[in-house]
Coordinates of C-alpha atoms in Angstrom, one line a residue:
Chain H
X1 CA -93.0 -48.7 78.7
X2 CA -89.8 -50.4 77.7
X3 CA -91.5 -52.1 74.8
X4 CA -92.5 -48.7 73.4
X5 CA -89.2 -47.2 73.4
X6 CA -88.0 -46.3 70.0
X7 CA -84.3 -46.3 70.5
X8 CA -82.6 -49.7 70.8
X9 CA -80.9 -50.4 74.0
X10 CA -79.3 -53.5 75.7
X11 CA -81.2 -54.5 78.8
X12 CA -78.3 -53.5 81.0
X13 CA -77.6 -50.2 79.2
X14 CA -81.2 -49.3 79.3
X15 CA -81.1 -48.5 82.9
X16 CA -78.0 -46.4 82.7
X17 CA -79.5 -44.7 79.7
X18 CA -82.8 -44.1 81.5
X19 CA -80.9 -42.5 84.4
X20 CA -78.9 -40.2 82.0
X21 CA -82.2 -39.4 80.3
X22 CA -83.9 -38.4 83.5
X23 CA -80.8 -36.4 84.6
X24 CA -80.6 -34.5 81.4
X25 CA -84.3 -33.5 81.4
X26 CA -84.4 -32.7 85.1
X27 CA -81.3 -30.4 84.4
X28 CA -83.2 -28.8 81.6
X29 CA -86.3 -28.2 83.7
X30 CA -84.3 -26.8 86.6
X31 CA -82.3 -24.4 84.4
X32 CA -85.4 -23.1 82.5
X33 CA -87.6 -22.7 85.6
X34 CA -85.0 -21.8 88.3
X35 CA -85.4 -18.0 88.2
X36 CA -89.2 -18.1 88.3
X37 CA -89.4 -20.8 91.0
X38 CA -86.8 -19.0 93.1
X39 CA -88.8 -15.7 92.8
X40 CA -92.0 -17.5 93.7
X41 CA -90.4 -19.0 96.8
X42 CA -88.9 -15.7 97.8
X43 CA -92.2 -14.0 97.7
X44 CA -93.1 -15.9 100.9
X45 CA -90.0 -14.7 102.7
X46 CA -90.1 -11.8 105.2
X47 CA -88.5 -8.6 103.9
X48 CA -85.6 -8.8 106.2
X49 CA -84.6 -12.2 104.9
X50 CA -85.8 -11.9 101.3
X51 CA -82.2 -12.2 100.0
X52 CA -79.8 -14.9 101.0
X53 CA -80.1 -18.6 101.5
X54 CA -81.0 -19.0 105.2
X55 CA -84.4 -20.6 105.6
X56 CA -87.2 -18.9 107.2
X57 CA -90.9 -19.4 108.0
X58 CA -93.1 -18.5 105.1
X59 CA -95.2 -15.3 105.5
X60 CA -98.0 -13.8 103.5
X61 CA -97.1 -10.2 104.4
X62 CA -96.1 -9.2 100.9
X63 CA -99.4 -10.6 99.5
X64 CA -101.6 -8.9 102.0
X65 CA -99.7 -5.6 101.4
X66 CA -99.9 -5.9 97.6
X67 CA -103.5 -6.9 97.6
X68 CA -104.4 -3.8 99.8
X69 CA -102.3 -1.3 97.8
X70 CA -102.3 -2.5 94.3
X71 CA -105.5 -2.8 92.2
X72 CA -104.9 -6.5 91.4
X73 CA -108.6 -7.4 90.9
X74 CA -109.1 -4.5 88.5
X75 CA -106.0 -5.4 86.5
X76 CA -106.9 -9.1 86.4
X77 CA -110.5 -8.1 85.4
X78 CA -109.3 -5.9 82.6
X79 CA -106.9 -8.5 81.3
X80 CA -109.6 -11.2 81.5
X81 CA -112.0 -9.1 79.5
X82 CA -109.5 -8.3 76.9
X83 CA -108.2 -11.9 76.5
X84 CA -111.6 -13.4 76.4
X85 CA -112.9 -10.8 73.9
X86 CA -109.9 -11.3 71.6
X87 CA -110.2 -15.0 71.8
X88 CA -113.9 -15.0 71.1
X89 CA -113.5 -12.4 68.4
X90 CA -110.7 -14.2 66.6
X91 CA -112.5 -17.6 66.8
X92 CA -115.7 -16.1 65.3
X93 CA -113.9 -14.2 62.6
X94 CA -111.8 -17.4 61.9
X95 CA -114.7 -19.8 61.8
X96 CA -116.6 -17.6 59.3
X97 CA -113.6 -17.1 57.1
X98 CA -112.4 -20.7 57.3
X99 CA -115.8 -21.9 56.3
X100 CA -116.0 -19.4 53.5
X101 CA -112.5 -20.2 52.2
X102 CA -113.1 -23.9 52.1
X103 CA -116.7 -24.1 51.0
X104 CA -117.9 -20.9 49.6
X105 CA -115.2 -19.0 47.9
X106 CA -112.5 -21.6 47.2
X107 CA -110.9 -19.3 44.5
X108 CA -110.2 -16.7 47.1
X109 CA -108.3 -19.2 49.3
X110 CA -104.9 -18.9 47.9
X111 CA -104.7 -15.1 47.8
X112 CA -106.3 -14.7 51.2
X113 CA -104.1 -17.3 52.8
X114 CA -101.0 -15.5 51.3
X115 CA -102.3 -12.2 52.7
X116 CA -102.5 -13.8 56.1
X117 CA -99.1 -15.4 56.0
X118 CA -97.5 -12.0 55.2
X119 CA -99.5 -10.4 58.0
X120 CA -98.0 -13.0 60.4
X121 CA -94.6 -12.1 59.3
X122 CA -94.9 -8.3 59.9
X123 CA -93.3 -7.4 63.2
X124 CA -95.9 -5.8 65.4
X125 CA -93.5 -3.1 66.6
X126 CA -93.2 -1.7 63.0
X127 CA -96.9 -0.8 63.0
X128 CA -97.4 0.7 66.4
X129 CA -97.3 4.3 65.4
X130 CA -100.2 4.3 62.9
X131 CA -102.1 1.8 65.0
X132 CA -101.8 4.1 67.9
X133 CA -102.9 7.1 65.9
X134 CA -105.9 5.3 64.5
X135 CA -107.0 4.0 67.9
X136 CA -106.6 7.4 69.6
X137 CA -108.5 9.2 66.7
X138 CA -111.3 6.8 67.5
X139 CA -111.2 7.8 71.1
X140 CA -110.0 4.5 72.3
X141 CA -107.2 5.6 74.5
X142 CA -107.6 3.8 77.9
X143 CA -110.7 1.8 76.8
X144 CA -111.5 -1.8 76.4
X145 CA -112.3 -1.4 72.7
X146 CA -108.8 0.1 72.3
X147 CA -107.3 -3.0 73.9
X148 CA -109.5 -5.4 72.0
X149 CA -110.3 -4.3 68.4
X150 CA -106.8 -3.7 67.1
X151 CA -105.7 -7.1 68.3
X152 CA -108.4 -8.8 66.2
X153 CA -106.1 -7.8 63.3
X154 CA -103.7 -10.5 64.4
X155 CA -106.3 -13.2 63.5
X156 CA -104.0 -14.8 60.9
X157 CA -102.8 -17.8 62.9
X158 CA -106.3 -18.6 64.2
X159 CA -107.7 -18.6 60.6
X160 CA -104.8 -20.7 59.2
X161 CA -105.3 -23.4 61.9
X162 CA -109.1 -23.4 61.5
X163 CA -108.8 -23.6 57.7
X164 CA -106.6 -26.6 58.0
X165 CA -109.3 -28.3 60.2
X166 CA -112.2 -27.4 58.0
X167 CA -110.3 -28.8 55.0
X168 CA -109.5 -32.0 56.8
X169 CA -113.1 -32.6 57.7
X170 CA -115.1 -35.4 56.0
X171 CA -117.9 -33.6 54.2
X172 CA -120.5 -36.3 53.3
X173 CA -122.8 -34.9 56.0
X174 CA -122.2 -31.3 54.6
X175 CA -122.9 -32.6 51.1
X176 CA -126.0 -34.3 52.2
X177 CA -127.2 -31.1 54.0
X178 CA -126.6 -29.2 50.7
X179 CA -128.6 -31.6 48.7
X180 CA -131.5 -31.1 50.9
X181 CA -131.3 -27.3 50.1
X182 CA -129.6 -26.0 53.4
X183 CA -128.4 -22.5 53.3
X184 CA -124.6 -21.9 53.8
X185 CA -125.3 -20.5 57.4
X186 CA -127.2 -23.7 58.2
X187 CA -124.3 -25.9 56.9
X188 CA -121.9 -23.9 59.0
X189 CA -124.0 -24.0 62.2
X190 CA -125.4 -27.6 62.0
X191 CA -122.5 -29.5 60.2
X192 CA -119.2 -27.7 60.3
X193 CA -119.1 -26.1 63.8
X194 CA -120.1 -29.1 65.8
X195 CA -117.3 -31.1 64.1
X196 CA -114.9 -28.2 64.6
X197 CA -115.5 -27.9 68.4
X198 CA -112.1 -29.4 69.6
X199 CA -110.2 -27.1 67.2
X200 CA -112.1 -24.1 68.3
X201 CA -111.4 -24.8 72.0
X202 CA -107.7 -25.3 71.1
X203 CA -107.4 -22.0 69.1
X204 CA -109.4 -20.1 71.8
X205 CA -107.1 -21.2 74.5
X206 CA -104.1 -20.4 72.5
X207 CA -105.3 -16.9 71.6
X208 CA -106.4 -16.3 75.2
X209 CA -103.0 -17.1 76.6
X210 CA -101.0 -15.1 74.0
X211 CA -103.3 -12.1 74.5
X212 CA -103.1 -12.3 78.4
X213 CA -99.3 -12.2 78.1
X214 CA -99.3 -9.4 75.5
X215 CA -97.1 -6.4 76.4
X216 CA -96.5 -3.9 73.8
X217 CA -100.1 -2.9 72.7
X218 CA -101.6 -2.6 76.2
X219 CA -98.5 -0.5 77.1
X220 CA -99.3 2.0 74.4
X221 CA -103.1 2.1 74.4
X222 CA -103.8 1.9 78.2
X223 CA -101.2 4.0 80.1
X224 CA -103.6 4.6 83.0
X225 CA -103.2 2.0 85.8
X226 CA -106.9 1.5 86.3
X227 CA -107.6 0.7 82.7
X228 CA -104.5 -1.5 81.9
X229 CA -103.6 -5.2 82.0
X230 CA -101.6 -7.1 84.5
X231 CA -98.5 -7.0 82.4
X232 CA -98.4 -3.3 82.3
X233 CA -99.5 -2.8 85.9
X234 CA -96.6 -5.0 86.9
X235 CA -94.1 -3.1 84.8
X236 CA -95.5 0.2 86.3
X237 CA -95.0 -1.4 89.8
X238 CA -91.3 -2.1 88.8
X239 CA -90.8 1.5 87.9
X240 CA -92.6 2.9 91.0
X241 CA -91.5 0.5 93.7
X242 CA -88.3 -0.8 92.1
X243 CA -86.7 -1.8 95.5
X244 CA -89.7 -3.3 97.3
X245 CA -88.9 -6.7 96.1
X246 CA -91.3 -8.4 98.4
X247 CA -94.1 -6.6 96.9
X248 CA -92.8 -7.0 93.4
X249 CA -92.4 -10.7 93.6
X250 CA -95.8 -11.2 95.2
X251 CA -97.4 -8.9 92.5
X252 CA -95.6 -10.9 89.7
X253 CA -96.7 -14.2 91.3
X254 CA -100.3 -13.0 91.3
X255 CA -99.9 -11.8 87.7
X256 CA -98.8 -15.2 86.4
X257 CA -101.1 -17.2 88.6
X258 CA -104.3 -17.3 86.5
X259 CA -102.6 -18.6 83.4
X260 CA -100.5 -21.1 85.4
X261 CA -103.6 -22.4 87.2
X262 CA -105.2 -23.0 83.8
X263 CA -102.1 -24.6 82.6
X264 CA -101.9 -26.9 85.6
X265 CA -105.4 -28.2 84.9
X266 CA -105.0 -28.6 81.2
X267 CA -101.3 -28.8 80.5
X268 CA -101.6 -31.7 78.1
X269 CA -104.3 -30.1 76.1
X270 CA -102.6 -26.7 75.9
X271 CA -99.3 -28.2 74.7
X272 CA -101.3 -30.2 72.1
X273 CA -103.0 -27.0 71.0
X274 CA -99.7 -25.2 70.6
X275 CA -98.2 -28.2 68.8
X276 CA -101.1 -28.3 66.4
X277 CA -100.7 -24.6 65.6
X278 CA -96.9 -25.0 65.4
X279 CA -97.1 -27.9 63.0
X280 CA -98.3 -25.5 60.4
Chain J
X1 CA -108.8 -39.6 58.2
X2 CA -109.0 -41.6 55.0
X3 CA -107.6 -40.3 51.8
X4 CA -110.9 -40.3 50.2
X5 CA -112.4 -38.1 52.9
X6 CA -109.6 -35.7 52.7
X7 CA -110.0 -35.5 48.9
X8 CA -113.7 -35.0 49.3
X9 CA -113.0 -32.2 51.7
X10 CA -111.1 -30.3 49.0
X11 CA -114.3 -30.0 47.0
X12 CA -116.4 -27.0 48.1
X13 CA -119.7 -28.0 49.4
X14 CA -121.9 -24.9 49.0
X15 CA -120.2 -23.3 46.0
X16 CA -122.8 -24.0 43.4
X17 CA -125.6 -22.1 45.0
X18 CA -127.0 -19.3 42.9
X19 CA -124.9 -16.4 44.1
X20 CA -122.3 -18.2 46.2
X21 CA -119.7 -15.5 45.6
X22 CA -121.7 -12.8 47.4
X23 CA -122.5 -15.1 50.4
X24 CA -119.0 -16.2 50.6
X25 CA -117.6 -12.7 50.7
X26 CA -120.0 -11.7 53.5
X27 CA -118.4 -14.5 55.6
X28 CA -114.9 -13.3 54.7
X29 CA -115.7 -9.7 55.3
X30 CA -115.0 -9.6 59.1
X31 CA -111.6 -11.1 58.5
X32 CA -110.7 -8.9 55.5
X33 CA -111.9 -5.9 57.5
X34 CA -109.8 -6.3 60.7
X35 CA -106.7 -7.5 58.8
X36 CA -107.0 -4.7 56.2
X37 CA -107.8 -1.9 58.8
X38 CA -105.3 -2.9 61.6
X39 CA -102.4 -4.5 59.6
X40 CA -102.3 -3.4 55.9
X41 CA -103.6 0.1 56.4
X42 CA -101.0 0.8 59.0
X43 CA -98.3 -0.6 56.7
X44 CA -99.3 2.0 54.2
X45 CA -99.7 4.8 56.8
X46 CA -96.1 3.9 58.1
X47 CA -94.8 4.7 54.6
X48 CA -96.6 8.0 54.4
X49 CA -95.6 9.0 57.9
X50 CA -92.0 8.2 57.2
X51 CA -92.0 11.1 54.7
X52 CA -93.4 13.7 57.1
X53 CA -91.9 15.8 59.8
X54 CA -94.4 15.5 62.6
X55 CA -94.5 15.0 66.3
X56 CA -97.6 12.9 66.9
X57 CA -99.7 15.7 68.3
X58 CA -99.1 18.9 66.3
X59 CA -102.0 19.8 63.9
X60 CA -99.7 20.4 61.0
X61 CA -97.1 18.1 59.4
X62 CA -94.5 19.0 56.9
X63 CA -93.6 16.9 53.9
X64 CA -89.8 16.3 54.1
X65 CA -89.3 13.4 51.7
X66 CA -86.3 11.3 52.5
X67 CA -85.0 13.7 55.1
X68 CA -86.0 11.4 57.9
X69 CA -84.0 8.5 56.3
X70 CA -81.0 10.8 56.2
X71 CA -81.3 11.8 59.8
X72 CA -82.0 8.2 60.9
X73 CA -79.0 6.8 59.2
X74 CA -76.7 9.6 60.5
X75 CA -77.9 8.8 64.0
X76 CA -75.3 6.6 65.8
X77 CA -77.9 5.2 68.2
X78 CA -79.9 3.6 65.3
X79 CA -76.8 2.0 63.8
X80 CA -76.0 0.6 67.2
X81 CA -79.5 -0.7 67.7
X82 CA -79.5 -2.4 64.2
X83 CA -76.1 -4.0 64.8
X84 CA -77.4 -5.3 68.2
X85 CA -80.6 -6.7 66.7
X86 CA -78.3 -8.9 64.6
X87 CA -76.2 -9.7 67.7
X88 CA -79.4 -10.8 69.5
X89 CA -80.3 -13.0 66.5
X90 CA -76.9 -14.8 66.5
X91 CA -76.8 -15.2 70.3
X92 CA -80.3 -16.6 70.5
X93 CA -79.8 -19.0 67.5
X94 CA -78.5 -22.0 69.6
X95 CA -81.6 -21.5 72.0
X96 CA -84.0 -21.6 69.1
X97 CA -82.4 -24.6 67.3
X98 CA -79.8 -26.9 68.9
X99 CA -81.0 -26.8 72.6
X100 CA -84.8 -27.3 71.9
X101 CA -84.0 -29.9 69.2
X102 CA -82.0 -31.9 71.7
X103 CA -84.8 -31.7 74.3
X104 CA -87.4 -32.6 71.8
X105 CA -85.4 -35.7 70.6
X106 CA -84.8 -36.7 74.2
X107 CA -88.6 -36.5 74.9
X108 CA -89.4 -38.3 71.7
X109 CA -86.9 -41.2 72.3
X110 CA -88.8 -42.5 75.4
X111 CA -92.6 -41.9 75.0
X112 CA -94.6 -42.4 78.1
X113 CA -95.9 -40.6 81.1
X114 CA -92.5 -39.3 82.3
X115 CA -91.9 -37.8 78.8
X116 CA -95.4 -36.0 78.9
X117 CA -94.7 -34.6 82.3
X118 CA -91.3 -33.3 81.3
X119 CA -92.7 -31.7 78.2
X120 CA -95.4 -30.0 80.2
X121 CA -92.8 -28.7 82.7
X122 CA -90.4 -27.5 79.9
X123 CA -93.2 -25.6 78.3
X124 CA -94.0 -23.5 81.5
X125 CA -91.6 -20.7 80.6
X126 CA -93.7 -19.9 77.7
X127 CA -96.8 -19.6 79.9
X128 CA -95.4 -17.4 82.6
X129 CA -96.1 -13.7 82.1
X130 CA -93.1 -12.2 80.3
X131 CA -93.0 -9.2 82.7
X132 CA -93.0 -11.7 85.7
X133 CA -90.0 -13.4 84.2
X134 CA -88.2 -10.1 83.9
X135 CA -89.0 -9.3 87.6
X136 CA -87.7 -12.6 88.7
X137 CA -84.3 -12.1 87.0
X138 CA -84.2 -8.4 88.3
X139 CA -84.5 -9.9 91.8
X140 CA -81.8 -12.6 91.2
X141 CA -79.4 -10.2 89.5
X142 CA -79.8 -7.4 92.0
X143 CA -76.2 -6.0 92.3
X144 CA -76.3 -5.4 96.1
X145 CA -77.4 -8.8 97.5
X146 CA -79.1 -10.7 94.7
X147 CA -78.7 -14.5 94.6
X148 CA -76.3 -14.5 91.6
X149 CA -73.8 -12.1 93.2
X150 CA -74.2 -14.0 96.5
X151 CA -73.2 -17.2 94.9
X152 CA -70.4 -15.8 92.7
X153 CA -69.1 -13.9 95.8
X154 CA -68.9 -17.2 97.8
X155 CA -66.5 -18.6 95.2
X156 CA -64.5 -15.4 95.3
X157 CA -65.6 -13.7 92.2
X158 CA -66.1 -9.9 92.3
X159 CA -69.7 -8.5 92.5
X160 CA -71.1 -7.5 89.1
X161 CA -73.8 -5.0 88.3
X162 CA -75.3 -7.3 85.7
X163 CA -77.9 -5.0 84.2
X164 CA -75.9 -1.9 84.5
X165 CA -72.5 -3.1 83.2
X166 CA -72.2 -2.5 79.4
X167 CA -70.2 -5.7 79.1
X168 CA -72.9 -7.9 80.7
X169 CA -76.2 -6.3 80.0
X170 CA -76.8 -7.8 76.6
X171 CA -75.7 -11.4 77.4
X172 CA -78.0 -11.2 80.5
X173 CA -81.0 -10.1 78.3
X174 CA -80.2 -13.0 76.0
X175 CA -80.2 -15.5 78.8
X176 CA -83.5 -14.1 80.2
X177 CA -85.1 -14.3 76.8
X178 CA -83.7 -17.8 76.0
X179 CA -86.0 -19.8 78.4
X180 CA -89.1 -18.7 76.6
X181 CA -87.5 -19.4 73.2
X182 CA -86.3 -22.9 74.3
X183 CA -89.8 -23.7 75.6
X184 CA -91.6 -22.7 72.5
X185 CA -89.3 -24.3 70.0
X186 CA -89.0 -27.5 72.0
X187 CA -92.7 -27.9 71.5
X188 CA -92.5 -27.0 67.8
X189 CA -89.8 -29.6 67.3
X190 CA -91.9 -32.1 69.2
X191 CA -94.7 -31.4 66.8
X192 CA -92.4 -32.0 63.9
X193 CA -91.2 -35.2 65.5
X194 CA -94.8 -36.5 66.0
X195 CA -95.2 -36.4 62.2
X196 CA -92.0 -38.3 61.7
X197 CA -91.9 -41.4 59.5
X198 CA -91.6 -44.1 62.2
X199 CA -91.2 -46.9 59.7
X200 CA -87.7 -45.7 58.9
X201 CA -86.9 -45.6 62.6
X202 CA -88.2 -49.2 63.0
X203 CA -86.2 -50.4 60.1
X204 CA -83.0 -48.9 61.3
X205 CA -83.6 -50.5 64.7
X206 CA -84.0 -53.9 63.0
X207 CA -80.8 -53.3 61.2
X208 CA -79.2 -53.0 64.6
X209 CA -78.4 -49.3 64.6
X210 CA -77.6 -47.8 67.9
X211 CA -79.7 -45.1 69.5
X212 CA -77.2 -42.4 68.5
X213 CA -77.1 -43.7 64.9
X214 CA -80.9 -43.7 64.6
X215 CA -81.1 -40.1 65.8
X216 CA -78.2 -38.9 63.7
X217 CA -78.9 -40.7 60.5
X218 CA -82.7 -41.2 60.5
X219 CA -84.3 -38.6 62.7
X220 CA -82.2 -35.5 62.3
X221 CA -82.3 -35.5 58.5
X222 CA -86.1 -35.5 58.6
X223 CA -86.0 -32.5 60.9
X224 CA -83.8 -30.4 58.7
X225 CA -86.5 -28.2 57.1
X226 CA -88.0 -27.6 60.6
X227 CA -84.7 -26.7 62.0
X228 CA -83.8 -24.3 59.1
X229 CA -87.3 -22.7 59.4
X230 CA -87.0 -22.2 63.1
X231 CA -83.5 -20.9 62.7
X232 CA -84.6 -18.4 60.2
X233 CA -87.6 -17.4 62.3
X234 CA -85.2 -16.9 65.2
X235 CA -83.0 -14.6 63.2
X236 CA -86.0 -12.7 62.2
X237 CA -87.8 -12.7 65.6
X238 CA -85.0 -12.5 68.1
X239 CA -85.4 -8.7 68.4
X240 CA -89.0 -9.0 69.0
X241 CA -88.6 -11.7 71.6
X242 CA -86.1 -9.6 73.6
X243 CA -88.4 -6.5 73.5
X244 CA -90.3 -7.0 76.7
X245 CA -87.1 -7.8 78.6
X246 CA -85.2 -4.8 77.2
X247 CA -88.2 -2.6 78.0
X248 CA -88.7 -3.8 81.6
X249 CA -85.1 -4.4 82.6
X250 CA -82.8 -1.9 80.9
X251 CA -84.8 0.4 78.5
X252 CA -82.1 -0.2 76.1
X253 CA -79.2 1.0 78.4
X254 CA -76.6 1.1 79.7
X255 CA -75.1 3.3 77.0
X256 CA -77.6 1.8 74.6
X257 CA -75.9 -1.6 74.6
X258 CA -79.1 -3.6 74.9
X259 CA -81.2 -1.6 72.4
X260 CA -82.5 -3.1 69.3
X261 CA -84.4 -1.7 66.3
X262 CA -87.9 -2.5 67.8
X263 CA -87.1 -0.9 71.0
X264 CA -85.5 2.1 69.1
X265 CA -88.8 2.5 67.2
X266 CA -90.7 2.7 70.4
X267 CA -88.3 5.2 71.9
X268 CA -88.2 7.4 68.8
X269 CA -92.0 7.3 68.4
X270 CA -93.2 7.5 72.0
X271 CA -90.2 8.9 74.0
X272 CA -89.0 11.6 71.5
X273 CA -92.2 11.9 69.5
X274 CA -90.1 11.7 66.3
X275 CA -93.0 10.2 64.4
X276 CA -91.2 10.5 61.1
X277 CA -87.9 9.0 62.1
X278 CA -89.7 6.2 64.0
X279 CA -91.8 5.4 60.9
X280 CA -88.8 5.5 58.7
X281 CA -87.1 2.9 61.0
X282 CA -90.3 0.8 60.7
X283 CA -90.2 1.0 56.9
X284 CA -86.6 -0.2 57.0
X285 CA -87.6 -3.2 59.1
X286 CA -90.5 -4.0 56.7
X287 CA -88.2 -3.7 53.7
X288 CA -85.6 -5.9 55.4
X289 CA -88.3 -8.5 56.2
X290 CA -89.6 -8.4 52.6
X291 CA -86.1 -9.0 51.2
X292 CA -85.4 -11.8 53.7
X293 CA -88.8 -13.5 52.7
X294 CA -87.9 -13.2 49.0
X295 CA -84.4 -14.6 49.7
X296 CA -85.9 -17.5 51.7
X297 CA -88.4 -18.2 48.9
X298 CA -85.6 -18.2 46.3
X299 CA -83.6 -20.7 48.4
X300 CA -86.7 -22.9 48.7
X301 CA -87.3 -22.8 45.0
X302 CA -83.7 -23.7 44.1
X303 CA -83.8 -26.5 46.6
X304 CA -87.1 -27.8 45.2
X305 CA -85.7 -28.0 41.7
X306 CA -82.4 -29.7 42.4

């Protein structure tokens, strides 16, 4: 590892430098994660001792209570359906558009990409009133369609990332396919999509996580608890049971758990996916 | 990826078919449809709604022209929210530039397994559900026996009602929001660093530059555009990032000191059903963003020429 270090260091100084390096990063990790970790640990403490610093045996009382009284399964189910549908929808829309912009209508590329970049810069809060009006007129209040379809409008980032990948693809195979008289949809299906698989996975994960954590739109379109997402369910819990901290902390741990478990398994891939999208 | 392959990729593969335009547009249609219907149509609708006096449910709406603008601008709450939006932007600036930049450079300086593990850990705040983060802080900051007051009490400081005290509420929201911003931008700086020209770094090392000198004279200059970009984004996005925390923790209070324009739009539209005023505030935000984008573009052009 020492050989791969990019910064020069004398042999003796390297150890001190390494120690400082670990100290600095450990410090950063602790200060960024302290609140969340403390809340997680406290969710296992009995109500009488939930505050304070005295150690106590862990208990699952808050979890059993929350699981019995709070529709966790429904909320997680709703959120899962929403996040998967938005991820699949944006990926499908994005693959079709990226393929078209690179291979079918290259002249439309610049204006369409400009349109998308502008749409990325528009603050979502500035559009909530007309979006809400449109969705309610369609009868989508408290429905999955209301949660999903309007969020497909934020496909810009997915498309921009996919366009970049399609452009960077070597096309000899695609050209060969064209020479043999393949239709565009055949080129897309047999040549472009297989090569695009890693990028598609990265974009899908990215969209899934951002949609899972979305707050504002589900707050507006699904005010009813049994139709809403974990974020809104949890914020309603805060309003209703503001002082039941044991329950609140257990509920918020359960809310974050699915994403954190996914992250635990694939942290490297997920950070890579966000880095690729961010590099744009 | 070789240069030849990339070059070849620029050339459209299927464009010369008989009616490529039509086929191409049919592939683009879903995208244009969702973005047109759910982004650009609402932009136009917001402008129209800003000229009407309407309450979101009444069957009739009255055209009032710019009266909503007059009412909005004479409302002290909106001026306060607008000012605080800028305050959020300034307060979050170090957390979107200096802090994540430092962390990314540290991670970059010693590549290896430890660095990868630290990066994964530092990114966790961006993964945790935003409402869960707000709940965690609400617990820590509880004025009666929360951990923060417990600790400050032991060193003899008076108990503070962190979220209820007008002097403390906004700084607290900034701190709560900061972790997510640091996590995200750390990763974006890492992305920029991974595209860094390593030959210049190697050359500086051979010349005998110290680690600090390498970072200061070789690495940071190459990150300037990323830093400026993330700084600008932060100014623009700070109000949006803090939205969830404001909404869950303070609802804009106490005395409106944690409000910002985005939360104000939400309150006007869905709290008071003042559709016209909320839309007018949205239009002002959109105009501000358009002007900021034009200014950024002008700066970029001037830089490009000199």
